Amino acid sequence: METERQQSQQCASEQEHRKEGKARGADINYGIDDNPPWYFCIMMALQHYLTMIGAIVSIPFILTPALCMSDEDPARGTIISTMIFVTGLITYLQATWGCRLPIVQGGTISFLVPTLAILNLPQWKCPPVEVMDAMTEADRTELWQVRMRELSGAIAVAALSQVVLGFSGLVGKVLRIVTPLTIVPTVALVGITLFQHASETASKQWGIAVGTTGMLTLFSQVMSEVQFPGVGYRKGHGLRLIWFPLFKLFPVLLTIAIMWTVCGVLTATGVFPEGHPARTDVRLRVLEDAEWFRIPYPGQFGMPTVSLAGVLGMLAGVIACTVESISYYPTISQMCAAPPPPLHAINRGIGIEGLGTVLAGLWGSGNGTNTFGENVGAIGVTKVGSRRVIQWAALIMILQGVLNKFGAAFIMIPDPVVGGIFCVMFGMITAFGLAALQYVDLRSARNLYILGVSFFFPLVLCLWLQEHPGAIQTGNETVDSTLSVLLGTTILVGGVLGCTLDNLIPGTPEERGLVAWSKEMALETDPSTDGLAPGGIELEKNTFDFPYGMQLMRRWKWTRHVPFLPTYKMKL
């Protein structure tokens, strides 16, 4: 009799879950807790891997020149492999034990802004080309590795603040002052600040760059609904013809493959002369010298160093990533037909992201970790929000991270092709930041004033500091470096300005967008049950529960006071 009652409760709970998913507007093929067949998991996991690889390989094209590394250095492939390895590791931790949403956690453009500000300091600027050419191989290696060690230490130490912010439960309190008018300049200035790097890369061959941007636009926007024939397999039915939106699923990869081929043809026919940056063989030595198998490890480029200027500068990247990831969580949850993420899941997600950035720094990736917007889009396109698919994708990334030759192959993508991708990618990052304006009243003179100042002033100040690197003279070298990095990081200056002005200048909650934003975030979600039926029998597993140990955890009352555990009872 007790078993029948329990089964009845289980069925009622499952029906309620389905109704809630439909109420949230989710049209999903596989929900967050569903487990598709293993072969389908692998196919979808490969798609997520291919979606994130385009963003990952773009980072070293900006990072390594600032590190004083030559284009032909095989270590560029090592850095890419390290980034992919760490991405797989942190993605698995996040999806399994973190926020438990099906997200890919990996390298981010947001950390490039403070990175470039740090490397723009006088002590880290690259020596003249003729000086570098006269160096021995060992000296050139040490030249970029000493800079990588500085970045590694700064990233790892700065990310500890994100670890504390998440696991201590301070996220909910901090978000009360992080408003849409804080998010807009913080995130949007990431893309705007990097426009010069997109210009420098694309200008190496404007025809290829414009063609890349145009083709990516054609595939992702114009031909997104065009169906393409393929062969599928279904158990009990065998092989069959299927139609799927090829251009909607893989617009970046198709664009890179086609334009790479075009560059290959122009290289073979001699249209591009020897040494031209658009040639496909200009960095062939990188692939030839790369190792086949190499396991990345912490401190592989030497023991990380720590400086106050570097740590405080990297805090800007940490803040930007925290704000961006939190804004993704409710969207992903809705796409997967899951309930709004409770506060303990958000706390845990930010804590794991911080831990991932610490590991990324110690591993020597020269970057941090953040939620990949590209893979969030992939869930919306494929209607597959299964957590199991992301776990498979993480394992594929870890495996690929040790195959150094594969990572080195992406370094051979011609620079103009990458420049064309930059023009779209950086623009989308800017647009994502501007999307937060939907919550605020743009007819308000108050809001327009805050937006104008928080956008324009950082660009003016940071540009001036770049052109006058030694302008700040306080008499203390450490203070000079610290202020130069902080004031030279647009996302930090813009974010602080937006946050300060929005919280100081009087305005109604509706005018500031706080009412709409609080509904979107659903931070006030509080568990209404401890998950135990009378007699201590565990009921249906919650979406955001740990995969193991929940029955024991629910028996311990002290776990209700730990802000990152699934049994946390938030005091409203």
PDB file of N, CA and C in Angstrom, residues 284-344:
ATOM      1  N   LEU A 284      53.044  26.449 -41.252  1.00  0.00           N
ATOM      2  CA  LEU A 284      53.103  24.992 -41.378  1.00  0.00           C
ATOM      3  C   LEU A 284      54.034  24.368 -40.341  1.00  0.00           C
ATOM      4  N   ARG A 285      55.078  25.105 -39.958  1.00  0.00           N
ATOM      5  CA  ARG A 285      56.054  24.553 -39.009  1.00  0.00           C
ATOM      6  C   ARG A 285      55.428  24.307 -37.633  1.00  0.00           C
ATOM      7  N   VAL A 286      54.381  25.073 -37.317  1.00  0.00           N
ATOM      8  CA  VAL A 286      53.700  24.867 -36.039  1.00  0.00           C
ATOM      9  C   VAL A 286      53.126  23.465 -35.958  1.00  0.00           C
ATOM     10  N   LEU A 287      52.490  23.023 -37.047  1.00  0.00           N
ATOM     11  CA  LEU A 287      51.902  21.688 -37.077  1.00  0.00           C
ATOM     12  C   LEU A 287      52.981  20.613 -37.100  1.00  0.00           C
ATOM     13  N   GLU A 288      54.035  20.838 -37.840  1.00  0.00           N
ATOM     14  CA  GLU A 288      55.097  19.838 -37.948  1.00  0.00           C
ATOM     15  C   GLU A 288      55.840  19.649 -36.624  1.00  0.00           C
ATOM     16  N   ASP A 289      56.048  20.732 -35.884  1.00  0.00           N
ATOM     17  CA  ASP A 289      56.822  20.642 -34.643  1.00  0.00           C
ATOM     18  C   ASP A 289      55.983  20.252 -33.436  1.00  0.00           C
ATOM     19  N   ALA A 290      54.675  20.268 -33.560  1.00  0.00           N
ATOM     20  CA  ALA A 290      53.815  19.954 -32.417  1.00  0.00           C
ATOM     21  C   ALA A 290      53.907  18.472 -32.053  1.00  0.00           C
ATOM     22  N   GLU A 291      53.811  18.182 -30.753  1.00  0.00           N
ATOM     23  CA  GLU A 291      53.831  16.796 -30.287  1.00  0.00           C
ATOM     24  C   GLU A 291      52.480  16.141 -30.563  1.00  0.00           C
ATOM     25  N   TRP A 292      52.526  14.827 -30.726  1.00  0.00           N
ATOM     26  CA  TRP A 292      51.282  14.101 -30.953  1.00  0.00           C
ATOM     27  C   TRP A 292      50.470  13.980 -29.663  1.00  0.00           C
ATOM     28  N   PHE A 293      51.159  13.687 -28.585  1.00  0.00           N
ATOM     29  CA  PHE A 293      50.473  13.405 -27.320  1.00  0.00           C
ATOM     30  C   PHE A 293      51.162  14.154 -26.194  1.00  0.00           C
ATOM     31  N   ARG A 294      50.404  14.976 -25.472  1.00  0.00           N
ATOM     32  CA  ARG A 294      50.975  15.729 -24.360  1.00  0.00           C
ATOM     33  C   ARG A 294      49.873  16.065 -23.366  1.00  0.00           C
ATOM     34  N   ILE A 295      50.073  15.707 -22.100  1.00  0.00           N
ATOM     35  CA  ILE A 295      49.085  15.978 -21.067  1.00  0.00           C
ATOM     36  C   ILE A 295      49.422  17.310 -20.395  1.00  0.00           C
ATOM     37  N   PRO A 296      48.557  18.320 -20.516  1.00  0.00           N
ATOM     38  CA  PRO A 296      48.813  19.599 -19.838  1.00  0.00           C
ATOM     39  C   PRO A 296      48.833  19.404 -18.325  1.00  0.00           C
ATOM     40  N   TYR A 297      49.616  20.194 -17.633  1.00  0.00           N
ATOM     41  CA  TYR A 297      49.711  20.070 -16.176  1.00  0.00           C
ATOM     42  C   TYR A 297      49.938  21.448 -15.559  1.00  0.00           C
ATOM     43  N   PRO A 298      49.565  21.633 -14.294  1.00  0.00           N
ATOM     44  CA  PRO A 298      49.752  22.931 -13.639  1.00  0.00           C
ATOM     45  C   PRO A 298      51.220  23.335 -13.608  1.00  0.00           C
ATOM     46  N   GLY A 299      51.481  24.607 -13.874  1.00  0.00           N
ATOM     47  CA  GLY A 299      52.846  25.115 -13.838  1.00  0.00           C
ATOM     48  C   GLY A 299      53.709  24.637 -14.987  1.00  0.00           C
ATOM     49  N   GLN A 300      53.103  24.259 -16.117  1.00  0.00           N
ATOM     50  CA  GLN A 300      53.885  23.716 -17.224  1.00  0.00           C
ATOM     51  C   GLN A 300      54.792  24.762 -17.865  1.00  0.00           C
ATOM     52  N   PHE A 301      54.507  26.041 -17.624  1.00  0.00           N
ATOM     53  CA  PHE A 301      55.367  27.109 -18.149  1.00  0.00           C
ATOM     54  C   PHE A 301      56.170  27.787 -17.039  1.00  0.00           C
ATOM     55  N   GLY A 302      56.231  27.139 -15.880  1.00  0.00           N
ATOM     56  CA  GLY A 302      56.967  27.687 -14.745  1.00  0.00           C
ATOM     57  C   GLY A 302      56.030  28.091 -13.618  1.00  0.00           C
ATOM     58  N   MET A 303      56.589  28.368 -12.464  1.00  0.00           N
ATOM     59  CA  MET A 303      55.791  28.743 -11.304  1.00  0.00           C
ATOM     60  C   MET A 303      55.153  30.117 -11.511  1.00  0.00           C
ATOM     61  N   PRO A 304      53.804  30.216 -11.384  1.00  0.00           N
ATOM     62  CA  PRO A 304      53.133  31.511 -11.573  1.00  0.00           C
ATOM     63  C   PRO A 304      53.642  32.570 -10.600  1.00  0.00           C
ATOM     64  N   THR A 305      53.695  33.794 -11.046  1.00  0.00           N
ATOM     65  CA  THR A 305      54.092  34.926 -10.205  1.00  0.00           C
ATOM     66  C   THR A 305      52.875  35.792  -9.934  1.00  0.00           C
ATOM     67  N   VAL A 306      52.932  36.550  -8.864  1.00  0.00           N
ATOM     68  CA  VAL A 306      51.777  37.353  -8.454  1.00  0.00           C
ATOM     69  C   VAL A 306      52.213  38.796  -8.208  1.00  0.00           C
ATOM     70  N   SER A 307      51.445  39.732  -8.765  1.00  0.00           N
ATOM     71  CA  SER A 307      51.674  41.151  -8.507  1.00  0.00           C
ATOM     72  C   SER A 307      50.331  41.812  -8.224  1.00  0.00           C
ATOM     73  N   LEU A 308      50.342  42.863  -7.430  1.00  0.00           N
ATOM     74  CA  LEU A 308      49.107  43.542  -7.062  1.00  0.00           C
ATOM     75  C   LEU A 308      48.401  44.109  -8.287  1.00  0.00           C
ATOM     76  N   ALA A 309      49.165  44.703  -9.201  1.00  0.00           N
ATOM     77  CA  ALA A 309      48.571  45.292 -10.398  1.00  0.00           C
ATOM     78  C   ALA A 309      47.873  44.229 -11.238  1.00  0.00           C
ATOM     79  N   GLY A 310      48.513  43.081 -11.403  1.00  0.00           N
ATOM     80  CA  GLY A 310      47.925  42.016 -12.201  1.00  0.00           C
ATOM     81  C   GLY A 310      46.658  41.458 -11.593  1.00  0.00           C
ATOM     82  N   VAL A 311      46.677  41.219 -10.274  1.00  0.00           N
ATOM     83  CA  VAL A 311      45.510  40.647  -9.603  1.00  0.00           C
ATOM     84  C   VAL A 311      44.316  41.599  -9.669  1.00  0.00           C
ATOM     85  N   LEU A 312      44.541  42.860  -9.336  1.00  0.00           N
ATOM     86  CA  LEU A 312      43.439  43.819  -9.363  1.00  0.00           C
ATOM     87  C   LEU A 312      42.914  44.032 -10.777  1.00  0.00           C
ATOM     88  N   GLY A 313      43.813  43.977 -11.758  1.00  0.00           N
ATOM     89  CA  GLY A 313      43.364  44.109 -13.141  1.00  0.00           C
ATOM     90  C   GLY A 313      42.494  42.943 -13.567  1.00  0.00           C
ATOM     91  N   MET A 314      42.884  41.723 -13.191  1.00  0.00           N
ATOM     92  CA  MET A 314      42.113  40.543 -13.565  1.00  0.00           C
ATOM     93  C   MET A 314      40.763  40.475 -12.862  1.00  0.00           C
ATOM     94  N   LEU A 315      40.620  41.214 -11.759  1.00  0.00           N
ATOM     95  CA  LEU A 315      39.317  41.257 -11.099  1.00  0.00           C
ATOM     96  C   LEU A 315      38.238  41.790 -12.035  1.00  0.00           C
ATOM     97  N   ALA A 316      38.631  42.647 -12.970  1.00  0.00           N
ATOM     98  CA  ALA A 316      37.672  43.157 -13.950  1.00  0.00           C
ATOM     99  C   ALA A 316      37.105  42.021 -14.785  1.00  0.00           C
ATOM    100  N   GLY A 317      37.975  41.110 -15.232  1.00  0.00           N
ATOM    101  CA  GLY A 317      37.522  39.957 -15.998  1.00  0.00           C
ATOM    102  C   GLY A 317      36.635  39.045 -15.173  1.00  0.00           C
ATOM    103  N   VAL A 318      36.985  38.854 -13.910  1.00  0.00           N
ATOM    104  CA  VAL A 318      36.192  38.016 -13.010  1.00  0.00           C
ATOM    105  C   VAL A 318      34.787  38.597 -12.839  1.00  0.00           C
ATOM    106  N   ILE A 319      34.709  39.922 -12.632  1.00  0.00           N
ATOM    107  CA  ILE A 319      33.407  40.574 -12.458  1.00  0.00           C
ATOM    108  C   ILE A 319      32.555  40.434 -13.717  1.00  0.00           C
ATOM    109  N   ALA A 320      33.173  40.682 -14.866  1.00  0.00           N
ATOM    110  CA  ALA A 320      32.427  40.589 -16.129  1.00  0.00           C
ATOM    111  C   ALA A 320      31.894  39.177 -16.346  1.00  0.00           C
ATOM    112  N   CYS A 321      32.714  38.170 -16.074  1.00  0.00           N
ATOM    113  CA  CYS A 321      32.301  36.778 -16.273  1.00  0.00           C
ATOM    114  C   CYS A 321      31.198  36.386 -15.299  1.00  0.00           C
ATOM    115  N   THR A 322      31.297  36.852 -14.058  1.00  0.00           N
ATOM    116  CA  THR A 322      30.272  36.548 -13.062  1.00  0.00           C
ATOM    117  C   THR A 322      28.924  37.100 -13.484  1.00  0.00           C
ATOM    118  N   VAL A 323      28.913  38.352 -13.891  1.00  0.00           N
ATOM    119  CA  VAL A 323      27.664  38.990 -14.319  1.00  0.00           C
ATOM    120  C   VAL A 323      27.093  38.281 -15.546  1.00  0.00           C
ATOM    121  N   GLU A 324      27.955  37.947 -16.495  1.00  0.00           N
ATOM    122  CA  GLU A 324      27.487  37.317 -17.732  1.00  0.00           C
ATOM    123  C   GLU A 324      26.927  35.928 -17.473  1.00  0.00           C
ATOM    124  N   SER A 325      27.614  35.128 -16.653  1.00  0.00           N
ATOM    125  CA  SER A 325      27.150  33.765 -16.389  1.00  0.00           C
ATOM    126  C   SER A 325      25.811  33.761 -15.661  1.00  0.00           C
ATOM    127  N   ILE A 326      25.667  34.630 -14.655  1.00  0.00           N
ATOM    128  CA  ILE A 326      24.418  34.672 -13.906  1.00  0.00           C
ATOM    129  C   ILE A 326      23.247  35.042 -14.812  1.00  0.00           C
ATOM    130  N   SER A 327      23.491  35.907 -15.764  1.00  0.00           N
ATOM    131  CA  SER A 327      22.410  36.294 -16.673  1.00  0.00           C
ATOM    132  C   SER A 327      22.022  35.156 -17.611  1.00  0.00           C
ATOM    133  N   TYR A 328      22.925  34.189 -17.815  1.00  0.00           N
ATOM    134  CA  TYR A 328      22.616  33.046 -18.683  1.00  0.00           C
ATOM    135  C   TYR A 328      21.781  31.984 -17.963  1.00  0.00           C
ATOM    136  N   TYR A 329      21.970  31.816 -16.657  1.00  0.00           N
ATOM    137  CA  TYR A 329      21.378  30.687 -15.936  1.00  0.00           C
ATOM    138  C   TYR A 329      19.861  30.566 -16.105  1.00  0.00           C
ATOM    139  N   PRO A 330      19.074  31.621 -15.869  1.00  0.00           N
ATOM    140  CA  PRO A 330      17.624  31.465 -16.029  1.00  0.00           C
ATOM    141  C   PRO A 330      17.194  31.188 -17.460  1.00  0.00           C
ATOM    142  N   THR A 331      17.940  31.739 -18.418  1.00  0.00           N
ATOM    143  CA  THR A 331      17.617  31.501 -19.828  1.00  0.00           C
ATOM    144  C   THR A 331      17.811  30.029 -20.183  1.00  0.00           C
ATOM    145  N   ILE A 332      18.935  29.470 -19.774  1.00  0.00           N
ATOM    146  CA  ILE A 332      19.222  28.064 -20.066  1.00  0.00           C
ATOM    147  C   ILE A 332      18.199  27.168 -19.385  1.00  0.00           C
ATOM    148  N   SER A 333      17.863  27.490 -18.154  1.00  0.00           N
ATOM    149  CA  SER A 333      16.904  26.679 -17.414  1.00  0.00           C
ATOM    150  C   SER A 333      15.557  26.637 -18.120  1.00  0.00           C
ATOM    151  N   GLN A 334      15.124  27.771 -18.629  1.00  0.00           N
ATOM    152  CA  GLN A 334      13.854  27.826 -19.350  1.00  0.00           C
ATOM    153  C   GLN A 334      13.936  27.041 -20.655  1.00  0.00           C
ATOM    154  N   MET A 335      15.070  27.144 -21.346  1.00  0.00           N
ATOM    155  CA  MET A 335      15.240  26.419 -22.608  1.00  0.00           C
ATOM    156  C   MET A 335      15.189  24.919 -22.410  1.00  0.00           C
ATOM    157  N   CYS A 336      15.583  24.444 -21.220  1.00  0.00           N
ATOM    158  CA  CYS A 336      15.638  23.007 -20.948  1.00  0.00           C
ATOM    159  C   CYS A 336      14.392  22.497 -20.245  1.00  0.00           C
ATOM    160  N   ALA A 337      13.358  23.331 -20.129  1.00  0.00           N
ATOM    161  CA  ALA A 337      12.112  22.956 -19.452  1.00  0.00           C
ATOM    162  C   ALA A 337      12.353  22.617 -17.997  1.00  0.00           C
ATOM    163  N   ALA A 338      13.348  23.250 -17.392  1.00  0.00           N
ATOM    164  CA  ALA A 338      13.663  23.039 -15.982  1.00  0.00           C
ATOM    165  C   ALA A 338      13.086  24.176 -15.153  1.00  0.00           C
ATOM    166  N   PRO A 339      12.927  23.969 -13.841  1.00  0.00           N
ATOM    167  CA  PRO A 339      12.473  25.071 -12.978  1.00  0.00           C
ATOM    168  C   PRO A 339      13.516  26.188 -12.943  1.00  0.00           C
ATOM    169  N   PRO A 340      13.145  27.392 -12.515  1.00  0.00           N
ATOM    170  CA  PRO A 340      14.149  28.455 -12.370  1.00  0.00           C
ATOM    171  C   PRO A 340      15.250  28.001 -11.421  1.00  0.00           C
ATOM    172  N   PRO A 341      16.500  28.294 -11.701  1.00  0.00           N
ATOM    173  CA  PRO A 341      17.588  27.823 -10.830  1.00  0.00           C
ATOM    174  C   PRO A 341      17.486  28.435  -9.444  1.00  0.00           C
ATOM    175  N   PRO A 342      17.454  27.618  -8.397  1.00  0.00           N
ATOM    176  CA  PRO A 342      17.404  28.160  -7.040  1.00  0.00           C
ATOM    177  C   PRO A 342      18.727  28.823  -6.672  1.00  0.00           C
ATOM    178  N   LEU A 343      18.713  29.570  -5.588  1.00  0.00           N
ATOM    179  CA  LEU A 343      19.891  30.331  -5.199  1.00  0.00           C
ATOM    180  C   LEU A 343      21.088  29.433  -4.924  1.00  0.00           C
ATOM    181  N   HIS A 344      20.864  28.248  -4.342  1.00  0.00           N
ATOM    182  CA  HIS A 344      22.002  27.375  -4.041  1.00  0.00           C
ATOM    183  C   HIS A 344      22.693  26.903  -5.317  1.00  0.00           C
TER     184      HIS A 344
END
